[in-house]
Short mmCIF file of C-alpha atoms in Angstrom, two decimals:
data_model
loop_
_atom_site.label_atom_id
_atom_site.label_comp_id
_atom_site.label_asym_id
_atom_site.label_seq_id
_atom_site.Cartn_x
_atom_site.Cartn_y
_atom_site.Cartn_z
CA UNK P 44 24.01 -48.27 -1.07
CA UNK P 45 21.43 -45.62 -2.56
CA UNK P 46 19.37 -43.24 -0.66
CA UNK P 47 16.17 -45.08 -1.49
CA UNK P 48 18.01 -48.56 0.09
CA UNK P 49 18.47 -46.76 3.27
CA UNK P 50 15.12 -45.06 3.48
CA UNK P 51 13.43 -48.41 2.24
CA UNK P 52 14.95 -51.03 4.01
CA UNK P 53 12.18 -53.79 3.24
CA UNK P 54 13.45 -54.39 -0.22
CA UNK P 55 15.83 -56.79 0.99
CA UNK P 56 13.12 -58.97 2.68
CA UNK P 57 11.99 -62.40 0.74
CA UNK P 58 8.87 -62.98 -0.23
CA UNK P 59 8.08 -65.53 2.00
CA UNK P 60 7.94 -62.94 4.35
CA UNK P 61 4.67 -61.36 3.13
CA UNK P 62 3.34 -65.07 2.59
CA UNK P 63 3.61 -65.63 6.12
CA UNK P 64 1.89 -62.47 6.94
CA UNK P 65 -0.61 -61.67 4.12
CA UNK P 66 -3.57 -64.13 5.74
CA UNK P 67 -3.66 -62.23 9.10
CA UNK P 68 -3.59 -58.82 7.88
CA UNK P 69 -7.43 -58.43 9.27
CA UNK P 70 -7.06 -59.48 12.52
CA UNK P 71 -3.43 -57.53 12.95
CA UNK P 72 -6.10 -54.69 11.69
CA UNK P 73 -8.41 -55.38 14.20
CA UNK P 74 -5.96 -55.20 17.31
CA UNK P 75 -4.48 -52.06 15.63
CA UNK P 76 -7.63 -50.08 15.95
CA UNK P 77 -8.83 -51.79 19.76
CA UNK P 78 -5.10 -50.36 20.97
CA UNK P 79 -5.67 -47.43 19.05
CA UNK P 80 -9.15 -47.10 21.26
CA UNK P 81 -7.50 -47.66 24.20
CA UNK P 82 -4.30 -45.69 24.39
CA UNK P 83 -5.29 -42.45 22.40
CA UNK P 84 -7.98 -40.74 24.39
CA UNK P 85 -8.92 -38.49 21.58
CA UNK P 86 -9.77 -41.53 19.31
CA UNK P 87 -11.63 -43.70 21.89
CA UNK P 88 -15.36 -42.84 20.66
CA UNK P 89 -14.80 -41.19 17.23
CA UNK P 90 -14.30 -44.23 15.39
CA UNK P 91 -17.93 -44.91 13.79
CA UNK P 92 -18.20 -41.44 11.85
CA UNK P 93 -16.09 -40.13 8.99
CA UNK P 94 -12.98 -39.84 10.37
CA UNK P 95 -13.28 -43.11 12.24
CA UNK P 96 -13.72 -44.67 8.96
CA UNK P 97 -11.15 -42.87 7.63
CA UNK P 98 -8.78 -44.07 10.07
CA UNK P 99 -10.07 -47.69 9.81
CA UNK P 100 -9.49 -47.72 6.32
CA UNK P 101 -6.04 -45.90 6.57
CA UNK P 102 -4.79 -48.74 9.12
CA UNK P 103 -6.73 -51.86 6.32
CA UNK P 104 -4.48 -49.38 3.20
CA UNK P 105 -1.08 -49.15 5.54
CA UNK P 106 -0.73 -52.79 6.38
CA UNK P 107 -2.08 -53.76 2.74
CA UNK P 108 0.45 -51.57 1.45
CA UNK P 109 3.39 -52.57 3.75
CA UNK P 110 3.22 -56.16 2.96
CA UNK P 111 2.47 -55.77 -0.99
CA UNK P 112 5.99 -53.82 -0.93
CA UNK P 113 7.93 -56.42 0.78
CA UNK P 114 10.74 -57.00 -1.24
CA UNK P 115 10.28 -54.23 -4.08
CA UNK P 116 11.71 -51.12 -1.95
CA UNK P 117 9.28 -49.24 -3.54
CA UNK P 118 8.14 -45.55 -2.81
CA UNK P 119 4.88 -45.04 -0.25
CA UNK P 120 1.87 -45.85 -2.69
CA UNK P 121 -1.58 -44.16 -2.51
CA UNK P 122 -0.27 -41.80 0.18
CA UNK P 123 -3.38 -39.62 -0.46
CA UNK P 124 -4.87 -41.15 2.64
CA UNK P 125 -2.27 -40.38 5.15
CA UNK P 126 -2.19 -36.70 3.64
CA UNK P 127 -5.88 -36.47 4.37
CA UNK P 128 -5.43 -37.87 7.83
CA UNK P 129 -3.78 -34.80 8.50
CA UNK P 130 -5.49 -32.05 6.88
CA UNK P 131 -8.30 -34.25 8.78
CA UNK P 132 -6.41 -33.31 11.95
CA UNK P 133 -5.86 -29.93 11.50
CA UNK P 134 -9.63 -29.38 10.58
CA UNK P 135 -10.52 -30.67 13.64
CA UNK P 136 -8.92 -28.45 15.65
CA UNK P 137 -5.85 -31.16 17.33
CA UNK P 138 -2.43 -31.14 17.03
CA UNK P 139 -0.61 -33.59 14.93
CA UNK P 140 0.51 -35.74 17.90
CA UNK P 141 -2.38 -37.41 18.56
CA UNK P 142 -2.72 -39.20 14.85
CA UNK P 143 1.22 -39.43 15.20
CA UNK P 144 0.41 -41.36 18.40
CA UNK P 145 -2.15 -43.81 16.76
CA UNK P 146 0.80 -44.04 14.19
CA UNK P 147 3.34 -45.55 17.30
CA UNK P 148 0.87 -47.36 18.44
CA UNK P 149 0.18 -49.14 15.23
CA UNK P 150 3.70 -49.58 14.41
CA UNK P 151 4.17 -51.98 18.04
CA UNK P 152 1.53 -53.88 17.47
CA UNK P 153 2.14 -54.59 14.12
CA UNK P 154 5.61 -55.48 15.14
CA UNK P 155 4.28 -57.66 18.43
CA UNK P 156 2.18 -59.68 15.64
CA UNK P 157 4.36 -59.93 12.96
CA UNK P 158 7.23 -60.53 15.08
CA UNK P 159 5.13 -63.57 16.51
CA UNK P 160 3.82 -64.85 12.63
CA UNK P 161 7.26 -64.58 11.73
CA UNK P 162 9.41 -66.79 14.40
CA UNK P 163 5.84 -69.12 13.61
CA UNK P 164 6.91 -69.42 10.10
CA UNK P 165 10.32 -69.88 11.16
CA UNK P 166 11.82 -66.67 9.39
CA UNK P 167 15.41 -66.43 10.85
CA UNK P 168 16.53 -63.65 13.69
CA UNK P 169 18.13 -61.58 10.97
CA UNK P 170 15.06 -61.03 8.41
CA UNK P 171 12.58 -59.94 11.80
CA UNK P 172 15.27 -57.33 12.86
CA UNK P 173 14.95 -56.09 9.00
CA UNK P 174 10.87 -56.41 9.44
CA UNK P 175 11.08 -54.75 12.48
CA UNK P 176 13.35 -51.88 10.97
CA UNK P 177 11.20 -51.85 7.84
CA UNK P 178 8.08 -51.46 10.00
CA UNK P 179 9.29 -48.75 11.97
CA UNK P 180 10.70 -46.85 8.63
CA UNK P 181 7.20 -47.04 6.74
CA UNK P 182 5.18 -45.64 9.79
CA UNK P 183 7.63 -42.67 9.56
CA UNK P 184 6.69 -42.27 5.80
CA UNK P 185 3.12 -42.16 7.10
CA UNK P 186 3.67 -39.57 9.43
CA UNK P 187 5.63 -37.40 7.08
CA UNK P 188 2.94 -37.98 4.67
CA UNK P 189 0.28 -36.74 7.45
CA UNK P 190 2.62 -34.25 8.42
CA UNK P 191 2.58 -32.66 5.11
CA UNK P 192 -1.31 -32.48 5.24
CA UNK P 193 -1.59 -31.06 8.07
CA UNK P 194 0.90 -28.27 7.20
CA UNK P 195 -1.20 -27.38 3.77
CA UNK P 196 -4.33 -27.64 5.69
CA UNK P 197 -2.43 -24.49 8.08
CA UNK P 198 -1.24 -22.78 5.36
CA UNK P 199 -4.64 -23.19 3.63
CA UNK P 200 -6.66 -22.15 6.58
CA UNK P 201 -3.97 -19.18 7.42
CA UNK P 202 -3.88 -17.55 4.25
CA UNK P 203 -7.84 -17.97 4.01
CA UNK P 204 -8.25 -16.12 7.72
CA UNK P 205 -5.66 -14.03 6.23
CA UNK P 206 -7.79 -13.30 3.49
CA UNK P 207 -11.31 -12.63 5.70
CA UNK P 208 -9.17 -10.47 7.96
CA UNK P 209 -8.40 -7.90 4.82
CA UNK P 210 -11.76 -7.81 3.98
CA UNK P 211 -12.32 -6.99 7.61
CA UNK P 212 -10.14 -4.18 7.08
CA UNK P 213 -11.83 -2.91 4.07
CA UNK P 214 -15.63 -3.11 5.82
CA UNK P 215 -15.03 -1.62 9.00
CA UNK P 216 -12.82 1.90 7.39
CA UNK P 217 -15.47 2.30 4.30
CA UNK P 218 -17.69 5.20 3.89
CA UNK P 219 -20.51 4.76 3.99
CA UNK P 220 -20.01 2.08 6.52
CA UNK P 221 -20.69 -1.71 6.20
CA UNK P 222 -24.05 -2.91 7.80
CA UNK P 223 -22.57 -3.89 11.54
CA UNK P 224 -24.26 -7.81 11.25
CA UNK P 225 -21.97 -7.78 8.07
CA UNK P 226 -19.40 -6.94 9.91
CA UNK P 227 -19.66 -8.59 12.93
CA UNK P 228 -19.75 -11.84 10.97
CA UNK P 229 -16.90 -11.28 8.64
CA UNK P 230 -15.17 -10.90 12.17
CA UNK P 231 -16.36 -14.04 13.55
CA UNK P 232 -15.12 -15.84 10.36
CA UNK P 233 -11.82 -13.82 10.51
CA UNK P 234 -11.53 -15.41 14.06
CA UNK P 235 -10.64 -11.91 15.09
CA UNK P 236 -12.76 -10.43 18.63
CA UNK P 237 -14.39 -6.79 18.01
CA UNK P 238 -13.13 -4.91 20.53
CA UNK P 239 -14.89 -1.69 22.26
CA UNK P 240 -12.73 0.58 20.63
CA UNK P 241 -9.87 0.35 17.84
CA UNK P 242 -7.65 3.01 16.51
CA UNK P 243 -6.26 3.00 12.93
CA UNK P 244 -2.87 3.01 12.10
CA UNK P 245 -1.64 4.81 8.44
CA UNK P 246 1.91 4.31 7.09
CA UNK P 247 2.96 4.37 3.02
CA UNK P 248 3.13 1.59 1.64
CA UNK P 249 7.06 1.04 0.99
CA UNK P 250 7.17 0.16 4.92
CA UNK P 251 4.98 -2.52 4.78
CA UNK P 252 7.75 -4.50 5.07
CA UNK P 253 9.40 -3.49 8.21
CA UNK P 254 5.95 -2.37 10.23
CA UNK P 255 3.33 -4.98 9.61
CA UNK P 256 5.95 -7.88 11.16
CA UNK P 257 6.31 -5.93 14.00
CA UNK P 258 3.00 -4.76 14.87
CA UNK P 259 0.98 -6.58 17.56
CA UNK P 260 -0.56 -10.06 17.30
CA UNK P 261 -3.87 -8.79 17.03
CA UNK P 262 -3.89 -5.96 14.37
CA UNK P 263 -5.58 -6.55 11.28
CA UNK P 264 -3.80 -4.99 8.47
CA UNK P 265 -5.13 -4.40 4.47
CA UNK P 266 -3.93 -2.14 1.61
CA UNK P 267 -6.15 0.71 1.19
CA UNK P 268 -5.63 2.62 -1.65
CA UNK P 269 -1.99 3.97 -1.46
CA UNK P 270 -1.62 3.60 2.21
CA UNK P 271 -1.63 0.25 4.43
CA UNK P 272 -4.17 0.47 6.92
CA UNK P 273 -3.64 -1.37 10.67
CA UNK P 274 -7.06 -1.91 13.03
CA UNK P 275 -5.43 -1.79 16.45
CA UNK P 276 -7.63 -3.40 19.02
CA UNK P 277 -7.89 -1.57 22.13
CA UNK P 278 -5.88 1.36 21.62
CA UNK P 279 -5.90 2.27 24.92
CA UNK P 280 -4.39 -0.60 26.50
CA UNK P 281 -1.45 -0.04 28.69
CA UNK P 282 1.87 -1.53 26.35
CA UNK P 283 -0.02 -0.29 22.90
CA UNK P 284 1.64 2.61 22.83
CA UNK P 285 5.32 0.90 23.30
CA UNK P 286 4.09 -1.81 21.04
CA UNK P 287 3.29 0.40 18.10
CA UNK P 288 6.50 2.78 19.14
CA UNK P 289 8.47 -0.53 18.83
CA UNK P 290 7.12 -1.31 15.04
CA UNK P 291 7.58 1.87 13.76
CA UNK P 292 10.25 2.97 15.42
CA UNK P 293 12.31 6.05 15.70
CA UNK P 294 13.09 6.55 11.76
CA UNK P 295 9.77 6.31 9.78
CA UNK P 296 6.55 7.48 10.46
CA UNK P 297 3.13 6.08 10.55
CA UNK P 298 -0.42 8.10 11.82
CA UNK P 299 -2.40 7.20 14.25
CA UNK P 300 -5.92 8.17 14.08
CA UNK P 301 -8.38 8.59 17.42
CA UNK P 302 -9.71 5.63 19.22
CA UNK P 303 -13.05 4.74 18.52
CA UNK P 304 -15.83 1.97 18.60
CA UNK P 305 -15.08 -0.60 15.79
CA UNK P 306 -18.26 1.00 13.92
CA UNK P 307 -16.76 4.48 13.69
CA UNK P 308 -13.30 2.86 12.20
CA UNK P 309 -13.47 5.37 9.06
CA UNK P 310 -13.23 8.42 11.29
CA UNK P 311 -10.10 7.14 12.76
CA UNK P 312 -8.78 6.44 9.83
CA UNK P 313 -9.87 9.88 7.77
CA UNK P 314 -7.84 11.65 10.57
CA UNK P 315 -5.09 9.21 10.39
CA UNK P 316 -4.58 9.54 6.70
CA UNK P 317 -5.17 13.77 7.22
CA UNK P 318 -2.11 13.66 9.66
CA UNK P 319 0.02 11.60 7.26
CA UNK P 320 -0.56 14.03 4.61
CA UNK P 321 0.41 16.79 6.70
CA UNK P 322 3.74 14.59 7.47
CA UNK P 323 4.29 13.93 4.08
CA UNK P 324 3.80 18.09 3.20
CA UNK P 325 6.07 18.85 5.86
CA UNK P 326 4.08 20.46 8.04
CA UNK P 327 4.68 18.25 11.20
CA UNK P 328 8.30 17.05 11.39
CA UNK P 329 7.92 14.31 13.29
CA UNK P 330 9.15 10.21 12.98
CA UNK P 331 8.03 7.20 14.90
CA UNK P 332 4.14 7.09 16.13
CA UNK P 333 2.11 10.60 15.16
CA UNK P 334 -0.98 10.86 16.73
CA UNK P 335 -3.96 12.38 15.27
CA UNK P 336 -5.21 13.43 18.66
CA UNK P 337 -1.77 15.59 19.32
CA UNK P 338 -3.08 17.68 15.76
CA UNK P 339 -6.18 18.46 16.38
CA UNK P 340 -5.96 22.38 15.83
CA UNK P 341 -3.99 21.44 12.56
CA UNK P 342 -6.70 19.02 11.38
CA UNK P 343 -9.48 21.37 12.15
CA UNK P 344 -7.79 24.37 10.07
CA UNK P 345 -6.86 22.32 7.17
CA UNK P 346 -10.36 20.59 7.28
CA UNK P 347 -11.80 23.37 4.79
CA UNK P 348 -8.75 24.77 2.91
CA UNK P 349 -10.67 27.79 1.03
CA UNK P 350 -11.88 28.82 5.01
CA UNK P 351 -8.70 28.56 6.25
CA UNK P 352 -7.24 30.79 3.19
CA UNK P 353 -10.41 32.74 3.31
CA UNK P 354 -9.82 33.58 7.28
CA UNK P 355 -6.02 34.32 6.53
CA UNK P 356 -6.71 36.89 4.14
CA UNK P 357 -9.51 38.52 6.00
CA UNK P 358 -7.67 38.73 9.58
CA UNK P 359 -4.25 39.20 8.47
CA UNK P 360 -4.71 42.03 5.44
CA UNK P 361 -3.22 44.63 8.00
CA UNK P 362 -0.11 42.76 7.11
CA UNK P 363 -0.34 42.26 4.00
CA UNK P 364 0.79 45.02 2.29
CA UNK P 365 3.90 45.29 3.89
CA UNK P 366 7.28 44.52 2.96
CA UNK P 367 8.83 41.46 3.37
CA UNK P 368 10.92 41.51 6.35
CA UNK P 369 8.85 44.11 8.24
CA UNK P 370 5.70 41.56 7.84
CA UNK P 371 7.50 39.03 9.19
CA UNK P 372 8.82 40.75 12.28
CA UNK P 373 4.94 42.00 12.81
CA UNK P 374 3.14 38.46 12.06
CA UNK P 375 6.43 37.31 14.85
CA UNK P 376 5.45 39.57 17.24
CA UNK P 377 1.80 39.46 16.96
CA UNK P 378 1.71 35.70 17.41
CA UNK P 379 3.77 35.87 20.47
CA UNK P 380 1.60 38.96 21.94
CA UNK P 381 -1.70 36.36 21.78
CA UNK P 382 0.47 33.53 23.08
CA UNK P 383 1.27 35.58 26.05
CA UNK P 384 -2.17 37.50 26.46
CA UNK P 385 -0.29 40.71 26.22
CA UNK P 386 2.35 40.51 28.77
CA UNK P 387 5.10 42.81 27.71
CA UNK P 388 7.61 40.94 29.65
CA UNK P 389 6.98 37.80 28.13
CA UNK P 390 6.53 38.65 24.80
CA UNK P 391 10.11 40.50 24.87
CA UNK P 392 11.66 37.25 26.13
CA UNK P 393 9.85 35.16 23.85
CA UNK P 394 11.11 37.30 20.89
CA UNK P 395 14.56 37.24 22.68
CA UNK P 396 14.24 41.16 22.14
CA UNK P 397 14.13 44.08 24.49
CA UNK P 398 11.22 45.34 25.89
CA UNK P 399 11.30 48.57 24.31
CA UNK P 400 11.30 47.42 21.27
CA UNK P 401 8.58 44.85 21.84
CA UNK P 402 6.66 47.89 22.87
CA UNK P 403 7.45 49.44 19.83
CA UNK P 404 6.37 46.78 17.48
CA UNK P 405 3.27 46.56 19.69
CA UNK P 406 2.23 49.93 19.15
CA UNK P 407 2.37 49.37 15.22
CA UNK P 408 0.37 46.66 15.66
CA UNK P 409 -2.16 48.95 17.23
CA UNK P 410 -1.68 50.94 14.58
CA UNK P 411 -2.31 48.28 11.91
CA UNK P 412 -5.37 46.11 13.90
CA UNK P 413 -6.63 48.96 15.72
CA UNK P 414 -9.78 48.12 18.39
CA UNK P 415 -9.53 44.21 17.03
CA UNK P 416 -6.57 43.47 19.96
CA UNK P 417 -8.92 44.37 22.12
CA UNK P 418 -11.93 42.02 21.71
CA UNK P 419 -11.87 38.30 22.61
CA UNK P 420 -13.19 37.42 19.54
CA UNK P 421 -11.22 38.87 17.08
CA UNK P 422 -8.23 38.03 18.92
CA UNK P 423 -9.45 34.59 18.57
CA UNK P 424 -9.56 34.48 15.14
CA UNK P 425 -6.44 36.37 14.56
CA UNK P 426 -4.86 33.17 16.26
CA UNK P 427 -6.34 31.21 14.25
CA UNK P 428 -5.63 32.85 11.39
CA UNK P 429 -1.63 32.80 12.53
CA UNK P 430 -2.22 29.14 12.58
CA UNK P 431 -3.46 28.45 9.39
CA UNK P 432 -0.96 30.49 7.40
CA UNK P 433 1.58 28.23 8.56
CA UNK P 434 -0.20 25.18 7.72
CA UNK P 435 -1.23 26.12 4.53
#
């Protein structure tokens, strides 16, 4: 026995069969549709519009159908209508069970019916077990028919939300920054909520792969330029910062810019994608989650390169001049005298030297800055200075 026998059992049926049931195909129709009303709640007072007319004429098609194949074993004809019962479904916002239900339903009492037309026209025991099987093996066609609509009409509408949710992306991180009704109704078509605040996520775009499954539910996530950009809703919620550990996790790296309200989403991303760069430089040695906020003194200096080279040049030219390994002792020491606001002690232990010869290098110091130790400001911008050398 083929495949198709098996699946098709009503090819072995005689055609007396569908003679004995052709005439009362309306009124089995009828009943269908009354049971239908009565046993699936979600059908009971939607039968007048489209879909009620859809499913009328689906039930007319399906018992039309059945009988016509009696005895030919034939594939499911004109399936088209079952398919669009369940893209119908999935439209409307229900699960598939409840046209699956109207399905059982109309499967017993087509069987009640015909069973009772049959033993009428005096069809034998062994041909109404093969109607009944045959009946019972078509309605599953239907359903995997309706089955497979539904599931196109999902993976229509996901890869369409999909789609509005990039473009999400894209409006709320652009400079100069969508118009906020623009936005807020890209969102609403996105289905995604606008939070108070959302932080933005950076990573290259070779971890795509392993991040973006792993993020959480609600992040948004688009290509943007050579970097993929996440939205995180509420940042500061109390697991986002294990949920975002968890996606990245402890051997790449992805930046993670300020939190902010949803209509200043570029700034956390400009400071995002600034961190990252100072990552991928080698400036910050760090994996996993790097926030922006933990880099601020970094971000600042590097902000305006030419200042920051400018101010090295300008505070630091006492040093300049001098050999290699004597400069770097000095700029050392120097650093570590600010750090510790001048406390001999400390700086010694913080050089891991001895005192006297912290005092030493202090006093050439002296020698080199002269009155500029002395005043807040220029010690100020001596630190900062120190700071930008090594970013730059």
């Amino acid at each position: 026995m083929t495949t198709s026998e098996i699946l098709r059992p009503w090819h072995a049926l005689p055609p007396s069969v569908a003679a004995a049931l052709r005439p009362e195909l309306p009124g089995v129709a009828q009943e269908i549709i009354e049971a239908v009303r009565v046993e699936v709640p979600p059908y009971a007072r939607r039968l007048e519009g489209p879909f009620g007319r859809g499913l009328i004429a689906g039930v007319e098609q399906a018992l039309r159908q059945f009988v016509d194949g009696l005895g030919t074993g034939g594939k499911l004809p004109r399936a088209r209508v079952y398919v669009d019962l369940g893209r119908g479904e999935m439209r409307a916002g229900r699960s598939l069970d409840t046209l699956l239900s109207a399905y059982r339903v109309g499967a017993r009492v087509a069987w009640r019916r015909f069973a009772s037309l049959g033993a009428e026209a005096g069809l034998p025991p062994a041909t109404l077990f093969e109607l009944a099987e045959s009946i019972f093996v078509y309605i599953d066609e239907l359903s995997a028919k309706s089955a497979e609509g539904y599931a196109s009409e999902q993976s229509a509408a996901a890869g369409e939300r999909s789609a509005r949710r990039q473009r999400l992306v894209r409006m709320l991180v652009r400079t100069p920054p969508a118009d906020p009704l623009d936005v807020e109704e890209t969102a609403r078509e996105a289905e995604w909520r606008l939070p108070e605040e959302v932080a933005v996520l950076v990573f290259a775009e070779e971890q795509r792969a392993r991040v973006v499954p792993r993020l959480p539910a609600d992040a948004i996530v688009e290509l943007v330029g050579e970097v993929v950009v996440a939205v995180i809703p509420d940042p500061a919620r109390s697991d986002r910062a294990q949920q975002l550990a968890r996606a990245v996790g402890g051997r790449l790296h992805a930046a993670l810019g300020p939190a902010v309200s949803w209509r200043d989403a570029a700034v956390s991303l400009l400071r995002a994608r600034a961190v990252l760069a100072l990552v991928e430089e080698g400036v910050v040695r760090q994996r996993g989650v790097i926030r922006a906020d933990d880099h601020a003194a970094a971000l600042l200096l590097r902000s305006d390169r030419r200042l920051a080279q400018e101010l090295v040049r300008a505070r630091l030219a006492p040093l300049a001049a001098l050999p290699d390994g004597p400069r770097a002792r000095l700029t050392e020491t120097l650093a570590a005298w600010l750090a510790e606001q001048g406390r001999l002690q400390l700086v010694a232990e913080r050089l891991h030297v001895h005192p006297q010869t912290a005092r030493y290098r202090l006093g050439q110091l002296r020698e080199l800055f002269g009155d500029a130790l002395e005043q807040p400001a220029a010690r100020f911008e001596l630190e900062l200075a120190l700071r930008a050398d090594g970013l730059l």
